[in-house]
mmCIF file of C-alpha atoms and ligand atoms in Angstrom:
data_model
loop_
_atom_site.group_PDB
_atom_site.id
_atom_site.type_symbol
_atom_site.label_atom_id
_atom_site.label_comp_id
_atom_site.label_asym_id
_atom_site.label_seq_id
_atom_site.Cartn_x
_atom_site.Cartn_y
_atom_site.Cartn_z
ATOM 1 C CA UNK A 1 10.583 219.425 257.000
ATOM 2 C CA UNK A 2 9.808 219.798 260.493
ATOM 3 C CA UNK A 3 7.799 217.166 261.889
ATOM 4 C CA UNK A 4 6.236 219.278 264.411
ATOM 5 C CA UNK A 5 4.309 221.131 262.247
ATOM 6 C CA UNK A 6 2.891 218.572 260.041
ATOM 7 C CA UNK A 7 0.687 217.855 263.047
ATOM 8 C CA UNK A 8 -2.921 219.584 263.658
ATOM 9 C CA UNK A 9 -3.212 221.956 266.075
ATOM 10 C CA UNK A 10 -5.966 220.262 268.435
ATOM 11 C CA UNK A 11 -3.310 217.283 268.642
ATOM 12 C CA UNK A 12 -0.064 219.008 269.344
ATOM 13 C CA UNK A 13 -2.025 220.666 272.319
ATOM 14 C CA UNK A 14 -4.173 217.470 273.746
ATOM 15 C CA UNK A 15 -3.689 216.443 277.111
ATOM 16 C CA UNK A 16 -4.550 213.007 276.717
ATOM 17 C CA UNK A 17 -6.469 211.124 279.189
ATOM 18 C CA UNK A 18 -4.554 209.940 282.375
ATOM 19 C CA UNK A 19 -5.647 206.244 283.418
ATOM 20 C CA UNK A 20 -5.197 204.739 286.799
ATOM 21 C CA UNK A 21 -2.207 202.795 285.547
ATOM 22 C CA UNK A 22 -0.447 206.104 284.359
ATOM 23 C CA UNK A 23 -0.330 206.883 287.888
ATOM 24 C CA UNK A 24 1.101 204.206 289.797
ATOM 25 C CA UNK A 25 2.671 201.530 287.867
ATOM 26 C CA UNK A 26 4.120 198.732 290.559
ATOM 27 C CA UNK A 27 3.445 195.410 289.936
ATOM 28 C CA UNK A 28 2.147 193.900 293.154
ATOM 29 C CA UNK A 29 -0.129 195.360 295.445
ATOM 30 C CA UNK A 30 -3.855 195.927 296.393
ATOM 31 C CA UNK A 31 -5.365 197.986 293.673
ATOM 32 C CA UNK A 32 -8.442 200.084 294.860
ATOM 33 C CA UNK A 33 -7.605 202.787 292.188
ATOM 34 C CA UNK A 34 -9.089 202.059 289.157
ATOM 35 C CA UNK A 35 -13.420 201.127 290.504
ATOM 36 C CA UNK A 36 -12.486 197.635 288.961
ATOM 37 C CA UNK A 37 -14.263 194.476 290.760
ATOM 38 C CA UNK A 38 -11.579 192.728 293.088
ATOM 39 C CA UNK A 39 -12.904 189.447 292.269
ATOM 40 C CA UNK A 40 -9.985 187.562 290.404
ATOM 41 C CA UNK A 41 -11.213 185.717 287.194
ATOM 42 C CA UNK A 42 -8.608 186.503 284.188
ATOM 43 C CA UNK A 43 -9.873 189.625 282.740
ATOM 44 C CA UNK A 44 -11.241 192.022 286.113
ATOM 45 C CA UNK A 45 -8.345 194.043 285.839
ATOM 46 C CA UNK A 46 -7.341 196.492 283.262
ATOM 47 C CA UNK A 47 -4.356 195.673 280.554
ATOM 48 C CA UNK A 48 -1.629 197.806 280.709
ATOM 49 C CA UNK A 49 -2.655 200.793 278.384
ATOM 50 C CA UNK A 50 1.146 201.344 277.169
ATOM 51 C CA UNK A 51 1.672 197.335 276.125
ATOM 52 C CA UNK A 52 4.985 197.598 277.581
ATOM 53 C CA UNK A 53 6.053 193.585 277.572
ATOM 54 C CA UNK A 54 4.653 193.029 273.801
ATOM 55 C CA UNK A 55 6.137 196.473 273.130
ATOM 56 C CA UNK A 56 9.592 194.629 274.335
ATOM 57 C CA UNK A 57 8.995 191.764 272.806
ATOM 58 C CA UNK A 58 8.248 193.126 269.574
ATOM 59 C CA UNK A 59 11.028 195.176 269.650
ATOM 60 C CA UNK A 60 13.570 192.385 269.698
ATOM 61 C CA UNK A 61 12.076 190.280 267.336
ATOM 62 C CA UNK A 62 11.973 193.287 264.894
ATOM 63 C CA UNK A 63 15.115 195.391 265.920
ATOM 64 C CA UNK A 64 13.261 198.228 266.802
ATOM 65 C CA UNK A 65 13.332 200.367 269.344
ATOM 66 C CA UNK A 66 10.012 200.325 271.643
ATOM 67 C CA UNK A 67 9.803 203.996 271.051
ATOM 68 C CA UNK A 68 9.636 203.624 267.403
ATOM 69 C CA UNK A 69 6.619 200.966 268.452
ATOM 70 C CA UNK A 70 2.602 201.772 268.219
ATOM 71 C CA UNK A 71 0.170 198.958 268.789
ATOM 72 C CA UNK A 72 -3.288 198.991 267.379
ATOM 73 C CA UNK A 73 -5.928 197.249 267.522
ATOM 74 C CA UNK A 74 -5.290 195.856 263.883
ATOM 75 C CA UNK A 75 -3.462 198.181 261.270
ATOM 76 C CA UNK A 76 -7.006 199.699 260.636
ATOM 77 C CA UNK A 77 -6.347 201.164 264.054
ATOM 78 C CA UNK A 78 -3.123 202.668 263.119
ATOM 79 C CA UNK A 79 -4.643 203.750 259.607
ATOM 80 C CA UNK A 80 -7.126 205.609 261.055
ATOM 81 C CA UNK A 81 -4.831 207.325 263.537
ATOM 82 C CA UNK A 82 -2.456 209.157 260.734
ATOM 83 C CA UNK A 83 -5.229 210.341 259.688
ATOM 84 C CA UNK A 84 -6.341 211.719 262.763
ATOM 85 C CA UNK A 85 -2.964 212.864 263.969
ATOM 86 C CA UNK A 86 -1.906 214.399 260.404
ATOM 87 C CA UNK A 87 -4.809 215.483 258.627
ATOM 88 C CA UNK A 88 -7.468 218.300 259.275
ATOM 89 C CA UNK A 89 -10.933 217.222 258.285
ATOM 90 C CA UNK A 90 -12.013 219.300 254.995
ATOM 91 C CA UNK A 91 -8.961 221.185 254.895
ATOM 92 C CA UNK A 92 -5.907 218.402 254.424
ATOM 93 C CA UNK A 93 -5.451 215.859 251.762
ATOM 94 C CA UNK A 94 -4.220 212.054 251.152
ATOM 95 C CA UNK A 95 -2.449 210.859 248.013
ATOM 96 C CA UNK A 96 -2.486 206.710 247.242
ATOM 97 C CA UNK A 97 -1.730 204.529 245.170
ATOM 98 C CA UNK A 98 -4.540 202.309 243.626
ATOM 99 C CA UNK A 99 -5.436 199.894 243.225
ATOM 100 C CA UNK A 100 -4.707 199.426 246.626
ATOM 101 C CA UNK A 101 -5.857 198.649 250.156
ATOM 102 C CA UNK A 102 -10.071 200.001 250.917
ATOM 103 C CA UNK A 103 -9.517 201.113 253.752
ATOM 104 C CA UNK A 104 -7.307 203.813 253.190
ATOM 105 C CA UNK A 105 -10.254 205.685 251.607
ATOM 106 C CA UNK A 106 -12.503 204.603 253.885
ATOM 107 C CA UNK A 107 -10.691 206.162 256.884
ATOM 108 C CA UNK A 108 -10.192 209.021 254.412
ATOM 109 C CA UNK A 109 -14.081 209.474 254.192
ATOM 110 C CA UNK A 110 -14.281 208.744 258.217
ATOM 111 C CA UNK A 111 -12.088 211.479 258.964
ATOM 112 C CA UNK A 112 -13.602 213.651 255.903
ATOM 113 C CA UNK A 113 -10.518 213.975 254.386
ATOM 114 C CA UNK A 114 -10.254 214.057 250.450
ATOM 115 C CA UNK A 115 -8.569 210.856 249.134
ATOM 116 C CA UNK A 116 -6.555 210.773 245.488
ATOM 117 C CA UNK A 117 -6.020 207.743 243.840
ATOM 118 C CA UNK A 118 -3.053 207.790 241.433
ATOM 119 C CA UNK A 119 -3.340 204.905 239.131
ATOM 120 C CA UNK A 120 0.134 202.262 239.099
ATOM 121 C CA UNK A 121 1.492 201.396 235.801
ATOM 122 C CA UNK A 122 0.566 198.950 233.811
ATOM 123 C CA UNK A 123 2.208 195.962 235.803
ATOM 124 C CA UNK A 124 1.196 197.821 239.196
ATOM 125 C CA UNK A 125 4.094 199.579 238.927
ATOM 126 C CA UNK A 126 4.786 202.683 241.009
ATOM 127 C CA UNK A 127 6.156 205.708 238.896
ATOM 128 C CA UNK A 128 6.964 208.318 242.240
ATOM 129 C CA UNK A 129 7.076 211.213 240.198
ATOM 130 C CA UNK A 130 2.972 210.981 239.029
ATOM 131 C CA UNK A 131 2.345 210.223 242.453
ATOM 132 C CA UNK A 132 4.607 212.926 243.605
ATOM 133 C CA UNK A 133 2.604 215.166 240.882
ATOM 134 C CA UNK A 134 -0.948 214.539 242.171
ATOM 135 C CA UNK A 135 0.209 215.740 245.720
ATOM 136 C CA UNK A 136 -0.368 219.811 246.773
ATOM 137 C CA UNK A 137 0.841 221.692 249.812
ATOM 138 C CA UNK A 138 -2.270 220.387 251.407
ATOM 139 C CA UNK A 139 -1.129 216.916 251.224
ATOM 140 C CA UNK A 140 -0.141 215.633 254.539
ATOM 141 C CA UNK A 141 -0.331 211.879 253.722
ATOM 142 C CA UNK A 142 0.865 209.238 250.947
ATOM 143 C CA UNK A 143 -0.373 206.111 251.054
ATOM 144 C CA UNK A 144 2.086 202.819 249.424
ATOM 145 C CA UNK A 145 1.493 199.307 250.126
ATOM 146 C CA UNK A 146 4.481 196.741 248.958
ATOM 147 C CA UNK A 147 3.555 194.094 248.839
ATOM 148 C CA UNK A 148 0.320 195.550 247.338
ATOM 149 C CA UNK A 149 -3.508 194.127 248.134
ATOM 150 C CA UNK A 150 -4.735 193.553 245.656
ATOM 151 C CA UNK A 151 -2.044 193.181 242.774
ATOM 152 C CA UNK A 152 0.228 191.077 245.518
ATOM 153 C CA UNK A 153 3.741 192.237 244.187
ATOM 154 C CA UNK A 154 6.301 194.635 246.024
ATOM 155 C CA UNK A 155 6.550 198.216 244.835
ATOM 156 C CA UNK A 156 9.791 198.969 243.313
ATOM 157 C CA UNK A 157 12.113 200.107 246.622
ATOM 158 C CA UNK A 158 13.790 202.630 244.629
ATOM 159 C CA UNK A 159 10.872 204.588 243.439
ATOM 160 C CA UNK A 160 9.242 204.072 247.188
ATOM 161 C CA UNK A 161 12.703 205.864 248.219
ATOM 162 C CA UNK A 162 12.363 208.959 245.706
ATOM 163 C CA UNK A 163 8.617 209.305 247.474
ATOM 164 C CA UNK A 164 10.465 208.878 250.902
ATOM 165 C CA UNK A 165 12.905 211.531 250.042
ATOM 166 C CA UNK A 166 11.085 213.916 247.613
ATOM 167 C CA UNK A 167 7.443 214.334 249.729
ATOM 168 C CA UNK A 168 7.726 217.010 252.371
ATOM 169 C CA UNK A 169 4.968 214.996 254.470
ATOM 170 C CA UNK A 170 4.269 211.955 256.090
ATOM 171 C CA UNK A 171 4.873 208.596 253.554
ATOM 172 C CA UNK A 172 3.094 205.490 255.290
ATOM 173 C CA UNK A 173 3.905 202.103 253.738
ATOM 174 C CA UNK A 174 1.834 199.260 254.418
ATOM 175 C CA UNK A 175 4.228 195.902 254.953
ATOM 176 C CA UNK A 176 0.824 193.519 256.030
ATOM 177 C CA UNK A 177 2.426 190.961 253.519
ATOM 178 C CA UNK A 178 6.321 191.770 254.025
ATOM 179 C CA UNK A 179 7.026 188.188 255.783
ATOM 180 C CA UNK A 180 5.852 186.705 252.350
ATOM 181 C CA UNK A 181 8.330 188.842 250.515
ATOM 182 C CA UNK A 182 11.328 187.805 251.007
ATOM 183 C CA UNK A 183 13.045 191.614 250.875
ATOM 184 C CA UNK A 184 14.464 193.811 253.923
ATOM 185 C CA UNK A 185 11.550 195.831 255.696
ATOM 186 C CA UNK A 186 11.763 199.031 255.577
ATOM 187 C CA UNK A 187 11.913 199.753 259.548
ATOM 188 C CA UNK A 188 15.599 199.570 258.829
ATOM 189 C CA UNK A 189 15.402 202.971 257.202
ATOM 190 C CA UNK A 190 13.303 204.669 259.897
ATOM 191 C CA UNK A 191 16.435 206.067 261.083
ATOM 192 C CA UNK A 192 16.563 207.711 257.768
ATOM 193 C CA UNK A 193 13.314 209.325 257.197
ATOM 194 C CA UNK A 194 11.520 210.578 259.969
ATOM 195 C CA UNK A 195 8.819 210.893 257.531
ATOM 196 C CA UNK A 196 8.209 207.694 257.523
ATOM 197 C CA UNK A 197 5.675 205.383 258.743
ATOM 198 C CA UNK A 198 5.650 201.327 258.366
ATOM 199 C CA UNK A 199 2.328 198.966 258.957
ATOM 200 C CA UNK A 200 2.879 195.757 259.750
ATOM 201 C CA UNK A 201 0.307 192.967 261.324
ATOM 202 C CA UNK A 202 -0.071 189.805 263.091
ATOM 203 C CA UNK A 203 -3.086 188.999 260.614
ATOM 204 C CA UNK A 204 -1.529 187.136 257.757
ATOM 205 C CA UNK A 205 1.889 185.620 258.510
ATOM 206 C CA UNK A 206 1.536 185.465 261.958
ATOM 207 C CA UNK A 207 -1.590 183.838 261.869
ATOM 208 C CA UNK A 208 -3.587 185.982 264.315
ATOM 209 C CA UNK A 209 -6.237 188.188 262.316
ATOM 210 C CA UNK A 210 -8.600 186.892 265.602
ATOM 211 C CA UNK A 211 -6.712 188.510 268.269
ATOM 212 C CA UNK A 212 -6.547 192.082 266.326
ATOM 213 C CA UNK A 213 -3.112 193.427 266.712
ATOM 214 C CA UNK A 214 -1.740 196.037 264.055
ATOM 215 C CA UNK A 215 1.751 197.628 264.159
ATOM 216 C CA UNK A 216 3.008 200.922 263.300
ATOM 217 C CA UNK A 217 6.832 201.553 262.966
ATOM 218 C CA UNK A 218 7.732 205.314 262.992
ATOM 219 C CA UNK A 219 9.890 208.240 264.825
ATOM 220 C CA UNK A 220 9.195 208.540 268.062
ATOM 221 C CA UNK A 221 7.502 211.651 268.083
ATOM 222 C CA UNK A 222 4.688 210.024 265.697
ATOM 223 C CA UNK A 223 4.117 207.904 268.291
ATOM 224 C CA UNK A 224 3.527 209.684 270.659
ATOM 225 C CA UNK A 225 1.147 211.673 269.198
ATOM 226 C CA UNK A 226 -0.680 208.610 267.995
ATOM 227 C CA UNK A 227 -0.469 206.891 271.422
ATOM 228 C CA UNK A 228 -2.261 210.088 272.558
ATOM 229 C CA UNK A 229 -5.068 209.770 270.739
ATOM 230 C CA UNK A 230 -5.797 206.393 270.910
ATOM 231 C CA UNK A 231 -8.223 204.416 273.101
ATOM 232 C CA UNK A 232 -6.518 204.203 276.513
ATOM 233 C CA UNK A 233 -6.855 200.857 276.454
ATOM 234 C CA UNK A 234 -7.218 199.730 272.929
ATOM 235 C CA UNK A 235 -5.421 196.660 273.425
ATOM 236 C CA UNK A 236 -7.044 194.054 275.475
ATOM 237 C CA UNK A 237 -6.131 191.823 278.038
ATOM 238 C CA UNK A 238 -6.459 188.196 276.895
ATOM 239 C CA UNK A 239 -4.861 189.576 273.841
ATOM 240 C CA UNK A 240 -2.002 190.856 275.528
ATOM 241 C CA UNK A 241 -1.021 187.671 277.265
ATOM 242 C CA UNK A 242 -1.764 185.406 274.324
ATOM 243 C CA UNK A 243 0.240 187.479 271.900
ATOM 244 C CA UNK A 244 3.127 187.233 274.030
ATOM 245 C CA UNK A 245 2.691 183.773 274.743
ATOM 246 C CA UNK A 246 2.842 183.182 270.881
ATOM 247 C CA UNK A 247 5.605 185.814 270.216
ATOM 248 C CA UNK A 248 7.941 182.938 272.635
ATOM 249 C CA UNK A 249 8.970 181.018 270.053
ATOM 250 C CA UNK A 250 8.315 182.281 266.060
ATOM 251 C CA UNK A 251 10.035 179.432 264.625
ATOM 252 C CA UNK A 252 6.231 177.493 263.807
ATOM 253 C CA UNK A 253 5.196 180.845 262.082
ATOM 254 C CA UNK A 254 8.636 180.620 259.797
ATOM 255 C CA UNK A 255 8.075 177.030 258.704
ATOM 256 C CA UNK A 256 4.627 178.412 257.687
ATOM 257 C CA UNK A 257 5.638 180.939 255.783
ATOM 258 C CA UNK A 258 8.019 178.883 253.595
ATOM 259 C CA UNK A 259 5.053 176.453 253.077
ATOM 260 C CA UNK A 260 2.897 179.071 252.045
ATOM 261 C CA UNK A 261 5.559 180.621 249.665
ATOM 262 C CA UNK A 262 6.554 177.568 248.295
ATOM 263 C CA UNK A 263 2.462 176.686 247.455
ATOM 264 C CA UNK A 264 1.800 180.220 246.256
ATOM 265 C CA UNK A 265 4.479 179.316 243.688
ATOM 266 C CA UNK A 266 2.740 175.605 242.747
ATOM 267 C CA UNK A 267 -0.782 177.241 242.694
ATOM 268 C CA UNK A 268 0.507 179.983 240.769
ATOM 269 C CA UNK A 269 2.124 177.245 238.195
ATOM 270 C CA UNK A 270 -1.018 175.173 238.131
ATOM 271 C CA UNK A 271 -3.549 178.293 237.620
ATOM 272 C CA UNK A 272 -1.657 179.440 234.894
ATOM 273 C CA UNK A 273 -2.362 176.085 232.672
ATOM 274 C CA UNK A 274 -6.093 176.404 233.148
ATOM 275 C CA UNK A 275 -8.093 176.953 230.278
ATOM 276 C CA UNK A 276 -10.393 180.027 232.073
ATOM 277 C CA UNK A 277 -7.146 181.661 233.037
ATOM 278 C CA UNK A 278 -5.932 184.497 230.861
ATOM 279 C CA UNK A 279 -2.848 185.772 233.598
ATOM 280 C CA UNK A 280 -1.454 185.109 237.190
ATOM 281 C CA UNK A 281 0.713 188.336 238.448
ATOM 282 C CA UNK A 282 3.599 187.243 240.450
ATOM 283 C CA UNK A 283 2.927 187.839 244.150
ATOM 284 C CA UNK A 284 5.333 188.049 247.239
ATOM 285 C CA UNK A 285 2.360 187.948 249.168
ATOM 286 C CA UNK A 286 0.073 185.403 250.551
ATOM 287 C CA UNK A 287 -2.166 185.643 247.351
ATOM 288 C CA UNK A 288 -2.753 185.541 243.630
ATOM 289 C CA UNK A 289 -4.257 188.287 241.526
ATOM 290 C CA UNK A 290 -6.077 186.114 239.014
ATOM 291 C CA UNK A 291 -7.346 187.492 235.806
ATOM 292 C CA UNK A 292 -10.137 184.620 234.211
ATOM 293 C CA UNK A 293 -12.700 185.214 231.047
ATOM 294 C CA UNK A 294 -15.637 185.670 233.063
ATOM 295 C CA UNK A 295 -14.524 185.871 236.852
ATOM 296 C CA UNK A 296 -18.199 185.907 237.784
ATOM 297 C CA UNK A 297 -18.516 182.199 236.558
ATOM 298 C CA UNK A 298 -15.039 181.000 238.142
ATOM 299 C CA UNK A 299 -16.221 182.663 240.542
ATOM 300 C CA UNK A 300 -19.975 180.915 241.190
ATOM 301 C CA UNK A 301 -18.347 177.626 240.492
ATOM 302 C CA UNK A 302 -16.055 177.642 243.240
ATOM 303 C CA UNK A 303 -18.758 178.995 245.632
ATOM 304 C CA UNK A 304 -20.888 176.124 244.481
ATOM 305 C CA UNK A 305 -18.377 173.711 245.924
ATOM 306 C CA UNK A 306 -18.444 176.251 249.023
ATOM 307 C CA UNK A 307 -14.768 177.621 248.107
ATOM 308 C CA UNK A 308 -14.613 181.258 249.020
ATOM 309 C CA UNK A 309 -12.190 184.294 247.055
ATOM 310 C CA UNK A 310 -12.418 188.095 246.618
ATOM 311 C CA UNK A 311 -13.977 188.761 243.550
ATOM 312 C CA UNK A 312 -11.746 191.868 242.483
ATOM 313 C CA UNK A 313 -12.981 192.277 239.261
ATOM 314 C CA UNK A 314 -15.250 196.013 239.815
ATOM 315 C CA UNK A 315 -11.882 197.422 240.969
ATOM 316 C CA UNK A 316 -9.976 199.948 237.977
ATOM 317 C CA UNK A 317 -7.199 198.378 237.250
ATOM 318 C CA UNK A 318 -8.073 194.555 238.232
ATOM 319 C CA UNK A 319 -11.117 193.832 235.489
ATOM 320 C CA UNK A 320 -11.897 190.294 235.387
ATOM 321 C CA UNK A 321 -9.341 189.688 238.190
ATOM 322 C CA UNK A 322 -10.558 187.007 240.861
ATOM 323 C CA UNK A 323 -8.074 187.324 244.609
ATOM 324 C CA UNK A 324 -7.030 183.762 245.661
ATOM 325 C CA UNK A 325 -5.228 183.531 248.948
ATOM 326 C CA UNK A 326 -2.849 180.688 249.246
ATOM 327 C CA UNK A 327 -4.315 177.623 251.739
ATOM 328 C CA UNK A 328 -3.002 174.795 252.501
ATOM 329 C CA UNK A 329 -1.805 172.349 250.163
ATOM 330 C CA UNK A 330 -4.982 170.260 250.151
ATOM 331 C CA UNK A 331 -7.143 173.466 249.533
ATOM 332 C CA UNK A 332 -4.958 174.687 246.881
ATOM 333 C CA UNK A 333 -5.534 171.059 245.695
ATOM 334 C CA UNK A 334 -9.221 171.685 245.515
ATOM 335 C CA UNK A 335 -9.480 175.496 244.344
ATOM 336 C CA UNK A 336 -7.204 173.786 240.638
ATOM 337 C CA UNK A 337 -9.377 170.508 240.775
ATOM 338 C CA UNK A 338 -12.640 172.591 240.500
ATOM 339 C CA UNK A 339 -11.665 174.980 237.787
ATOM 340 C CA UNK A 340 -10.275 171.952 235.915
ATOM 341 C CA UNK A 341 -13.574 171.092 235.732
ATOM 342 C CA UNK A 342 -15.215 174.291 235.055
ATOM 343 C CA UNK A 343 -17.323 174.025 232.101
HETATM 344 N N1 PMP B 401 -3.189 196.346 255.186
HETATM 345 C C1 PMP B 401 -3.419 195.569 254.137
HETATM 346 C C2 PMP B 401 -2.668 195.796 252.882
HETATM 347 C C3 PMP B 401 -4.374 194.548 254.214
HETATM 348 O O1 PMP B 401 -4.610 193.782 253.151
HETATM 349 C C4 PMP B 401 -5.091 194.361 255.415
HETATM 350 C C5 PMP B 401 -6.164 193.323 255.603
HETATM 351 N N2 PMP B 401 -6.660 192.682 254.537
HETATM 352 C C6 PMP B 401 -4.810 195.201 256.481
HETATM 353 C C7 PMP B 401 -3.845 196.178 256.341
HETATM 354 C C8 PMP B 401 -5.553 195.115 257.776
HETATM 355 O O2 PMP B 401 -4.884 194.343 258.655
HETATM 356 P P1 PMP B 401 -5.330 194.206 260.189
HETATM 357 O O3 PMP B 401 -5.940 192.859 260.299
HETATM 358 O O4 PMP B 401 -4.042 194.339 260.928
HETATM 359 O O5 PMP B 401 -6.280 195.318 260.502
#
């Protein structure tokens, strides 16, 4: 496979747009090149289109190279952009798994590219070789997420590996919940496959779905391309500085996570005894896939005590399933004190 070609045409010849910063990029100075005001106030200037401190940063604390590094204004950002770098509208194809992740067919339909669910196994397991069977030579993109939205567990590595090594395109795997997990990322084995492209986010264990920042791990060449056809500046400025400010120390966000791993485990335990509760799947996420008799009810009641989940249960595949994400241990508390009580 020659990664070269897997791109469209339009991209492999766009001259992307040259900022102001492209062009000189001191540090200090007086800046009349970019029509900005010259009035200082925190956010008059323009952030630095290539993120090249949170690229650093992000690099060490993930022992990656900042080559290997895109930034996007949350994954969606980097979702929509292998589509847009990989895939020609009406012409190209996208395999996933499902259930999985929405907007993987919604950036399919934004880009007008057909989108092919392949069902998981019963257990959400991933069997490569139907996925591998529903792909053509117009398939430029599979789509895995492991840990997996909705179902919450990991997808078997070894059958994620036989995708890896058996699809002559680009494989994307979506890590959003990896710090739950437990398990090696796979950014370890970019070196292996330069087909292969890794989402991770500072929206769930990080604790920064506000601030919008999305990762994508890949060869270098992929991002490139991607970092091409992005917004020039698609990260913003306050976000910039804050991110980096939080990135200082991560040892808050890894207390967190145990807490929340350790509670998805209790709430998982306590669910399971309730009377409306016919099955819990075992998550390494930050959630519970929760199948009830009549998930419309569970689900009322705890809105009538203003508790909010993701009512899962029109998706094939998660029928009566309510999505509980794991809260703190007093809200976990609450969500098993009111469905005690559920009539
Ligand atoms: N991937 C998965 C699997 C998700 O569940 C979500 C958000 N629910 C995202 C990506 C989007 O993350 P972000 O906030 O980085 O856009």
């Amino acid at each position: 496979m020659e990664l070269n070609d897997l791109f469209r045409k339009n991209i492999r010849d766009l001259a992307p747009y040259s900022t102001a910063r492209d062009e000189y990029r001191g540090d200090i100075g007086v800046y009349l090149d970019a029509n900005e005001s010259p009035y200082e106030n925190g956010c008059n200037r323009y952030p630095d289109p290539h993120q090249r401190l949170l690229k650093q940063r992000i690099a060490e604390i993930k022992g990656v190279p900042v080559e290997r590094i895109f930034i996007g204004n949350g994954s969606d950002e980097a979702i929509d952009g292998v589509y847009r770098v990989f895939c020609e509208p009406r012409v190209h194809n996208a395999v996933s798994i499902a259930p999985s992740y929405g907007m993987y067919r919604v950036a399919a339909d934004i880009n007008d590219v057909e989108f092919r669910p392949v069902p998981l196994e019963p257990g959400f397991r991933l069997d490569a070789r139907k996925l591998l069977d529903a792909t053509d030579e117009n398939t430029r993109l599979v789509f895995l997420c492991s840990p997996n939205n909705p179902s919450g567990s990991l997808l078997d590595a070894e059958e994620v590996r036989t995708v890896l090594r058996e699809f002559p395109g680009i494989v994307a795997v979506d890590e959003a919940y990896i710090d739950f997990a437990g398990t090696e990322s796979l950014v370890r084995s970019l070196d292996e496959y330069p087909n292969l492209v890794v989402f991770q986010t500072f929206s769930k264990a990080w604790g920064m779905a506000g601030l919008r920042v999305g990762l994508a791990f890949a060869h270098p060449e992929i991002v490139d391309r991607m970092s091409r056809v992005k917004y020039p500046y698609n990260i913003n400025g306050p976000t910039q500085t804050l991110l980096l400010e939080r990135l200082a120390d991560t040892s808050a966000v890894e207390a967190q996570v145990r807490e929340l791993v350790a509670e998805r485990e209790k709430l998982r335990a306590a669910l399971r005894e309730l009377d409306a509760v016919r099955e819990v799947w075992p998550s390494d996420a930050n959630f519970l896939l929760v199948r009830v008799d009549d998930p419309r009810k569970t689900y009322d009641r705890l809105i009538a005590e203003r508790v909010i989940v993701r009512d899962r249960s029109r998706i094939a595949g998660c029928e009566g399933c309510l999505r509980i994400t794991v809260g703190t241990p007093d809200e976990n508390r609450r969500v098993i004190e009111i469905l005690k009580n559920e009539a």
